[in-house]
Coordinates of C-alpha atoms and ligand atoms in Angstrom, one line a residue:
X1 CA 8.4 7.5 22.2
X2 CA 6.3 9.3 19.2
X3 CA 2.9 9.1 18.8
X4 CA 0.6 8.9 16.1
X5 CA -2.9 10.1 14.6
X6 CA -4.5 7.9 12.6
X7 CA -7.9 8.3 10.5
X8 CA -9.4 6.1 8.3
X9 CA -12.1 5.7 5.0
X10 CA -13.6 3.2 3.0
X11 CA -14.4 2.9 -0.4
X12 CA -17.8 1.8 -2.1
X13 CA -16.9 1.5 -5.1
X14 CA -12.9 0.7 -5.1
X15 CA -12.2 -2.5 -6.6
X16 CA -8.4 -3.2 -6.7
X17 CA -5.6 -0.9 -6.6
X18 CA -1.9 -0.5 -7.9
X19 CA 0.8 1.4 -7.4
X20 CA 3.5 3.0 -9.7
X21 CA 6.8 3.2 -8.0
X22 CA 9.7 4.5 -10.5
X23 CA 12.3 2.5 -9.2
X24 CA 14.6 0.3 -11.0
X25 CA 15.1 -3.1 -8.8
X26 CA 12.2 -2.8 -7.1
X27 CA 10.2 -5.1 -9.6
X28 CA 12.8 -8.1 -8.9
X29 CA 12.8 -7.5 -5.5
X30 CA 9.1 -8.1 -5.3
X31 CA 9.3 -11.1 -7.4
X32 CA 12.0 -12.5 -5.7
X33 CA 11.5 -11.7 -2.0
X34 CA 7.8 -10.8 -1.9
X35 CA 7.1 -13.6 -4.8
X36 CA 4.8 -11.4 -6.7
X37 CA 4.3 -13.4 -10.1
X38 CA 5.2 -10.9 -13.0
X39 CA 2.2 -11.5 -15.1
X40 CA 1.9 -8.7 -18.0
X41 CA 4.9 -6.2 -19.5
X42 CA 5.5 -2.7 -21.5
X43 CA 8.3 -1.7 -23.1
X44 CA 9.1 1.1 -25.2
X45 CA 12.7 2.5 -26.1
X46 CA 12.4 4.7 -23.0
X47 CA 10.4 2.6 -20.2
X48 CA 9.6 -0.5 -19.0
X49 CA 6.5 -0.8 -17.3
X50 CA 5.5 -4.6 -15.4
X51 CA 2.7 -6.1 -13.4
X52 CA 3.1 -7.7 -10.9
X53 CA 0.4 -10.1 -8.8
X54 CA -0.3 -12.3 -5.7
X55 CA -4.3 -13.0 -4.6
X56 CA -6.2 -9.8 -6.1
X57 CA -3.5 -7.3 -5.1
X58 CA -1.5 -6.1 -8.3
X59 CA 1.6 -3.5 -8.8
X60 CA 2.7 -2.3 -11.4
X61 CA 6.3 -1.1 -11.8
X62 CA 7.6 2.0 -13.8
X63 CA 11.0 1.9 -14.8
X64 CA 12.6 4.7 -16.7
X65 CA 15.1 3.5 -19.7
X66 CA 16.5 6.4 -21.1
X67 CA 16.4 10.0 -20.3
X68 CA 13.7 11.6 -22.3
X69 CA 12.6 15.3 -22.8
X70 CA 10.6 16.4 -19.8
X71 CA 8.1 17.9 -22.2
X72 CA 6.9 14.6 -24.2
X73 CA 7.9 12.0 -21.2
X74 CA 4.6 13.0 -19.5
X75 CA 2.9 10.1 -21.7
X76 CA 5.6 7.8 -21.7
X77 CA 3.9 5.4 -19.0
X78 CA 0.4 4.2 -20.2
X79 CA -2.2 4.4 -17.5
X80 CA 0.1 6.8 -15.1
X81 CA 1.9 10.2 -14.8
X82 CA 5.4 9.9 -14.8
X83 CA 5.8 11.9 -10.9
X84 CA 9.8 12.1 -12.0
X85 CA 10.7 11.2 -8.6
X86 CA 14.6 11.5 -7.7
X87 CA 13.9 9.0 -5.2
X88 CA 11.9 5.6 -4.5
X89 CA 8.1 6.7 -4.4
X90 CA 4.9 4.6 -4.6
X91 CA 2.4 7.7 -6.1
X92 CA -0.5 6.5 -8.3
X93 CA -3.5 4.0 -6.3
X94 CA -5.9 3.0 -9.0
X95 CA -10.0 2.8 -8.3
X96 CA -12.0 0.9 -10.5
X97 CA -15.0 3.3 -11.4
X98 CA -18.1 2.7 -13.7
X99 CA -18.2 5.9 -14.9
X100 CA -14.9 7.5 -15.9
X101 CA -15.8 10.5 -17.8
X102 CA -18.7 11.7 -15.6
X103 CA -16.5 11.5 -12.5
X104 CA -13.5 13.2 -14.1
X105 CA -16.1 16.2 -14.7
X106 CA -17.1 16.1 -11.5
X107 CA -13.5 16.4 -10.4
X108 CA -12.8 19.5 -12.4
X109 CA -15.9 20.8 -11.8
X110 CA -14.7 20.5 -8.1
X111 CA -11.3 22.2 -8.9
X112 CA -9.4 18.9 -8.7
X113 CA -6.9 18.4 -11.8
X114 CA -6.4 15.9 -14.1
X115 CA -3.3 15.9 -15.8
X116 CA -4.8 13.3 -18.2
X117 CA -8.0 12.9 -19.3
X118 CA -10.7 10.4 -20.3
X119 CA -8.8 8.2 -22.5
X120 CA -9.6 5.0 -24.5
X121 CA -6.9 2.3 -24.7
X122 CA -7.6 -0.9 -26.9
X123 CA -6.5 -3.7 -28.2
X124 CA -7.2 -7.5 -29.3
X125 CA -9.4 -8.5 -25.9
X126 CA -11.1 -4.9 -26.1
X127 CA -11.0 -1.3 -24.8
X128 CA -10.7 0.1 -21.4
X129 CA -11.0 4.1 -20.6
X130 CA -8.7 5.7 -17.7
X131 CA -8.1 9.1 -16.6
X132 CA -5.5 10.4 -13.9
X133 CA -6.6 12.6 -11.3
X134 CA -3.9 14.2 -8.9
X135 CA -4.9 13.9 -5.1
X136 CA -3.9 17.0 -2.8
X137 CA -2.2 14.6 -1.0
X138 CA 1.9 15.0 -1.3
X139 CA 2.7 13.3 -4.9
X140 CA -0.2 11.2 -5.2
X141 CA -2.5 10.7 -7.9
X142 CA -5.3 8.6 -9.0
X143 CA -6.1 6.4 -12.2
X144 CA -9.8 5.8 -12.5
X145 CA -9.9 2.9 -15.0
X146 CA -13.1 1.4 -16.4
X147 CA -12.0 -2.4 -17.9
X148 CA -15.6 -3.5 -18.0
X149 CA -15.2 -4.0 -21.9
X150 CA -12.2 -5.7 -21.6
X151 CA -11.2 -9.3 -21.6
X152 CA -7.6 -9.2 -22.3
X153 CA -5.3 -11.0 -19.6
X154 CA -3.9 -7.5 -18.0
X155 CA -4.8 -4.2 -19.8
X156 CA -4.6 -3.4 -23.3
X157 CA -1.1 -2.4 -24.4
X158 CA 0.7 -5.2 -22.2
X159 CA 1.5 -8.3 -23.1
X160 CA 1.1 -11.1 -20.5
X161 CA 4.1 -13.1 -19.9
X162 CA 4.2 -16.8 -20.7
X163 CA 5.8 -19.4 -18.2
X164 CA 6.0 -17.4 -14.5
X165 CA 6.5 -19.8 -11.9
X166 CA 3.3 -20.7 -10.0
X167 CA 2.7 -19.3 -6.8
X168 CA 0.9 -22.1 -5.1
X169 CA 2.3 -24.1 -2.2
X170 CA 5.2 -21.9 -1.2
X171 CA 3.7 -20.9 2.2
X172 CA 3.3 -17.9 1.5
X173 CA -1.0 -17.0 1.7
X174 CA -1.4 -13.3 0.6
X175 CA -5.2 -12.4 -1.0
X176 CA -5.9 -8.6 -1.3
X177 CA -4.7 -4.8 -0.5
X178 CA -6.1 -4.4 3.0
X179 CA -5.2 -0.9 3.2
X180 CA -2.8 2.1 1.9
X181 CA -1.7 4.6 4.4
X182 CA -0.6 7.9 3.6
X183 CA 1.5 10.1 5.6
X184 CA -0.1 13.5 5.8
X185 CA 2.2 17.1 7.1
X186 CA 1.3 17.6 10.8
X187 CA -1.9 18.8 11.0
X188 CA -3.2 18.0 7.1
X189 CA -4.6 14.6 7.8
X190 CA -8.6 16.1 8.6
X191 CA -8.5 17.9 5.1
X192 CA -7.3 14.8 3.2
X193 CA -9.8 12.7 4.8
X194 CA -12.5 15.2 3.8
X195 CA -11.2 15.7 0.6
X196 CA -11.8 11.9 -0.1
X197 CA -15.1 11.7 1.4
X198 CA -16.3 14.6 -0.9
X199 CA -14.5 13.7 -3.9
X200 CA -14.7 9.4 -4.1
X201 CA -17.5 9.2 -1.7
X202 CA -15.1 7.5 0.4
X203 CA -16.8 6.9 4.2
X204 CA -15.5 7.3 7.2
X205 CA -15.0 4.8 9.5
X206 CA -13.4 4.7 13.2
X207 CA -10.3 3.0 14.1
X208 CA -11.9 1.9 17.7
X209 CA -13.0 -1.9 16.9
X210 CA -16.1 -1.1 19.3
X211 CA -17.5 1.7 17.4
X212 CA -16.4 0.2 13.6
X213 CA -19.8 -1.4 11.7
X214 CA -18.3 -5.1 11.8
X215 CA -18.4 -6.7 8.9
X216 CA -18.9 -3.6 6.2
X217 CA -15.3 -3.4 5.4
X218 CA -14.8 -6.7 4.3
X219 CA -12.5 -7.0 1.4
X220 CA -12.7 -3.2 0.8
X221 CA -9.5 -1.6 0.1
X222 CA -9.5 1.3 3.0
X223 CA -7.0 4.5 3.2
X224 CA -5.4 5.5 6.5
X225 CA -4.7 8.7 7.1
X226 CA -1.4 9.3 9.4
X227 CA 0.4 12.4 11.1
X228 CA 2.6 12.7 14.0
X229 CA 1.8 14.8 16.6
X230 CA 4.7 14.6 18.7
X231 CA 8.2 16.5 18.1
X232 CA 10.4 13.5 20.2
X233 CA 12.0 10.5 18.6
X234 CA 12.4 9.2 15.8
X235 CA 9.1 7.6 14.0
X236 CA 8.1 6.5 10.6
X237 CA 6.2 9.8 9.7
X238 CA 8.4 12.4 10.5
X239 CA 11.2 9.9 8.8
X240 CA 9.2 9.3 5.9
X241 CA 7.9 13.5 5.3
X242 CA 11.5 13.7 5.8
X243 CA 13.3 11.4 3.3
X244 CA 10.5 11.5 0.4
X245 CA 10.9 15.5 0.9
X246 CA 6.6 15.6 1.8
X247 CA 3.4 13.8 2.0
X248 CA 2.7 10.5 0.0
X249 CA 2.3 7.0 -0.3
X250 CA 3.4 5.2 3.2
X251 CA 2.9 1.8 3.3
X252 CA 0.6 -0.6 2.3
X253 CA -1.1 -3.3 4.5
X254 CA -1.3 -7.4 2.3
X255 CA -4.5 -9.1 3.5
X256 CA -2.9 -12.5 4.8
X257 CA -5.1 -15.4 5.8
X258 CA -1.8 -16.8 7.7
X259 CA 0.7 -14.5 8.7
X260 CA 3.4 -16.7 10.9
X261 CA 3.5 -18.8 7.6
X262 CA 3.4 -16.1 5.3
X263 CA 6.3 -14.2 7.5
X264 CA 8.6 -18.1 7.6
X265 CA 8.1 -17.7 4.1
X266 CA 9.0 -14.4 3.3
X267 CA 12.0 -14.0 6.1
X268 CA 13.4 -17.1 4.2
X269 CA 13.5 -15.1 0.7
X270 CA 15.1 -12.6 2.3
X271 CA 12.8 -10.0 3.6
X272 CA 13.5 -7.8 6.6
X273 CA 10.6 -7.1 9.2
X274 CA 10.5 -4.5 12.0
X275 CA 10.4 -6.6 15.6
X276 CA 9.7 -5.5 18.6
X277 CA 12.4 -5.9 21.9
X278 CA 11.8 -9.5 23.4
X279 CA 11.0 -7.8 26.4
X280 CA 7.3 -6.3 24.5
X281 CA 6.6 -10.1 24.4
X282 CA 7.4 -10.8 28.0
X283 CA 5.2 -8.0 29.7
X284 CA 3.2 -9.0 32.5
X285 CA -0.2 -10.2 31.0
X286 CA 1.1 -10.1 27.4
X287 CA 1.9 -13.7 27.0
X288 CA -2.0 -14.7 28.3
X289 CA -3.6 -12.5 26.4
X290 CA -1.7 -13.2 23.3
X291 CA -2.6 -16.8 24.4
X292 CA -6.6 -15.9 24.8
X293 CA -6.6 -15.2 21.1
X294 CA -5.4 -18.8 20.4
X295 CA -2.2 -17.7 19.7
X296 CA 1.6 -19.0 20.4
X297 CA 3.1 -16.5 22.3
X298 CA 6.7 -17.7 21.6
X299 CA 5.9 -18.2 18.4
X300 CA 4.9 -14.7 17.5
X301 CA 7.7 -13.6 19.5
X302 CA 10.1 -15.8 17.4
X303 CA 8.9 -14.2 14.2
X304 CA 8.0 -10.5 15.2
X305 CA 4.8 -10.6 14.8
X306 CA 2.4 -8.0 16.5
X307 CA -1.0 -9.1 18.1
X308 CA -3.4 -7.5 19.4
X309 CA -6.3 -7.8 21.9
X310 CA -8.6 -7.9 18.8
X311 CA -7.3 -10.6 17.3
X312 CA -5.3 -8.7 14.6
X313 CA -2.2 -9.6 14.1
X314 CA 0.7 -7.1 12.0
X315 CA 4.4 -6.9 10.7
X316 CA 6.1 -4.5 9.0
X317 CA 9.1 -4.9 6.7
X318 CA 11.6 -2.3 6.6
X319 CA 11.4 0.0 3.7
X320 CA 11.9 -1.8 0.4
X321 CA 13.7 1.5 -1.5
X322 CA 16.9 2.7 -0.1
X323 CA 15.2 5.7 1.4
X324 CA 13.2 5.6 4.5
X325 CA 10.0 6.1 2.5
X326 CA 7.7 3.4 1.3
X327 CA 7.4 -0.6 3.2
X328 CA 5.0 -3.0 3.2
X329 CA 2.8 -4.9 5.9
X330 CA 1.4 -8.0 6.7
X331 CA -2.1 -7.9 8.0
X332 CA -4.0 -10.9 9.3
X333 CA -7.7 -9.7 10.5
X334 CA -9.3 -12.8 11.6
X335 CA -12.4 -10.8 11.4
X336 CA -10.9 -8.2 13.1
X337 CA -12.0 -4.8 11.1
X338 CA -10.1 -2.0 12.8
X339 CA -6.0 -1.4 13.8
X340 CA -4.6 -2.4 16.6
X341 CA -3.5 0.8 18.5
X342 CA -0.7 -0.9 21.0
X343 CA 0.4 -2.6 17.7
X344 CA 1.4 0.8 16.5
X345 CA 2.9 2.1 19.5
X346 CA 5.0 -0.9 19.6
X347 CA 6.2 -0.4 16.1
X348 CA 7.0 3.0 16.6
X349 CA 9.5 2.1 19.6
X350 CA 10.7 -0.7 17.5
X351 CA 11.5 1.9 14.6
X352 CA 13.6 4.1 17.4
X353 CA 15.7 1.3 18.4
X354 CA 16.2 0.1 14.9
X355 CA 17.1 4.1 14.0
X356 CA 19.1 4.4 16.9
X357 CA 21.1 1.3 16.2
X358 CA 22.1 3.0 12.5
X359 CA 23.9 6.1 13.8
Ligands
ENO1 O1 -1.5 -0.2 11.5 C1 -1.5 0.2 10.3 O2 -1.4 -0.6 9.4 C2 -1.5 1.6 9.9 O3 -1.8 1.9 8.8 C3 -1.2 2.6 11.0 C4 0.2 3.1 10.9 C5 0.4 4.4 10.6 C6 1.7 4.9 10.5 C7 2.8 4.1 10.8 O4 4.1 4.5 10.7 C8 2.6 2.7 11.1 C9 1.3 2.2 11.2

């Protein structure tokens, strides 16, 4: 079975985040089977670009139209860098900052580089100004946006969309990005975790619940840092460093206030989740101590949900591109601030049996 390091970091001042995946589909499969509401749309002659939303947590989609010139297409996409990706990639996380041109100076001044930067966007509900700053993480980079002076529906340059079905009452409770986890080449992992400290003033924080300040990371988005450290089995980091050809954008974990409804909800669309063999569910002790968190043990079992002894509770779909790159999670805390360790072990072995089942 692999094994896995994890670190993680908290943000003080990071507000909501999206993503910019260049992958044509992918917006109708998150509408459809993740019932994301599209709420706001770009188009040009040569891209499409569309937000999508459920609770706080927003993506928005870059699709590519027509081939352009690589030396003009750089602008193409408003508010990103066009990463030009030959395959499905989730590359840009966006912090809400106060003060974008002072930090973008401090970022140069630090070496870091900015492939665009401070810019002013406006329109009828106001102005916003955003840079993009590349991480020295893999094909990752940053929009800082400032939409303080803005009032406008989305951002300015997008035009909401009239009309999207409502997602009330359809079971399915996601509020917020919980976390975004980055896989990291064996070994790179410390570097990037002190590379965000130093450069967002990102904080550390430990992955054992004991040690973790309860109650600080509320409804902060966090970043986990993974890397494998074993050379046996298949797992979702060497897979992923693998198929996205180097370090990026793993997964991100959906804040869900009820995740065996949520999960119902979302198996019924159509999505796919990783479960773990029966037999993780019928270990000796498993079933009381799934039940000592006030959970049904048959019930999780029945869905493929993993608990844990500290009252988290996770599932992870398969990837949603048709690489093995970038998947989504459903996280339900229950005041629970850390990751549950066994959870990850047991996803792991549930990832071998699923690879070994494809050759
Ligand atoms: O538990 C989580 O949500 C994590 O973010 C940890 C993690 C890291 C790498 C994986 O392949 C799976 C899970």
């Amino acid at each position: 079975m692999g094994s896995g390091s994890l670190s993680g970091m908290q943000g003080g001042f990071l507000d909501r985040s999206f993503f910019l995946p260049s992958v044509q589909g992918w917006a109708q499969d998150l509408a459809n089977t993740f019932r994301f509401q599209p709420v706001a749309m770009r188009e040009t002659p040569r891209v499409r670009q569309l937000a999508l939303r459920r609770g706080s947590a927003v993506f928005l989609v870059n699709e590519r139209l027509a081939p352009g010139p690589a030396s003009t297409s750089s602008h193409d996409f408003l508010y990103d860098v066009d990463p030009r990706p030959a395959l499905g990639t989730a590359s840009n996380v966006c912090f809400e900052v106060n003060d974008v041109p002072g930090l973008c100076k401090q970022l140069q001044s630090w070496g870091c580089s900015l492939p665009v930067p401070p810019t002013e966007v406006k329109d009828d509900g106001g102005s916003v100004t955003y840079g993009v700053a590349s991480s020295i993480v893999g094909n990752i980079s940053h929009t800082l946006l400032d939409r303080s002076r803005y009032r406008g529906p989305f951002l300015p340059g997008f035009q909401p969309i009239q009309g999207a079905p409502s997602a009330t009452g359809d079971g399915i409770k996601i509020t917020h990005f919980d976390h975004i986890t980055y896989v990291c080449p064996r070994g790179g992992a410390r570097v990037a975790l002190d590379w965000y400290q130093r450069c967002f003033g990102f904080q550390r924080f430990l992955l054992n619940p004991q040690e973790s300040a309860r109650g600080a990371l509320a409804h902060s988005c966090k970043l986990v840092f993974a890397e494998s450290l074993s050379e046996d089995g298949a797992n979702q980091v060497d897979t992923f460093l693998e198929q996205h050809g180097g370090a990026g954008i793993q997964h991100v974990g959906l804040c869900t206030t009820d995740i065996v409804a949520t999960t119902r909800a979302l198996q019924q669309q159509g999505a796919r989740f990783f479960t773990p063999p029966a037999t993780y569910y019928s270990r000796e002790g498993k079933a009381e101590e799934i039940r000592g968190t006030g959970q049904d043990p048959r019930m999780l079992a029945e869905l493929g949900i993993l608990p844990s002894r500290e009252y988290l509770m996770q599932i992870f779909t398969h990837p949603i591109f048709s690489e093995e790159t970038f998947f989504l999670e459903l996280i339900d805390r229950r005041g629970a601030p850390g990751f549950g360790e066994g959870n990850i072990r047991a996803l792991w072995k549930a990832v071998q049996v699923y690879m070994d089942q494809q050759q």
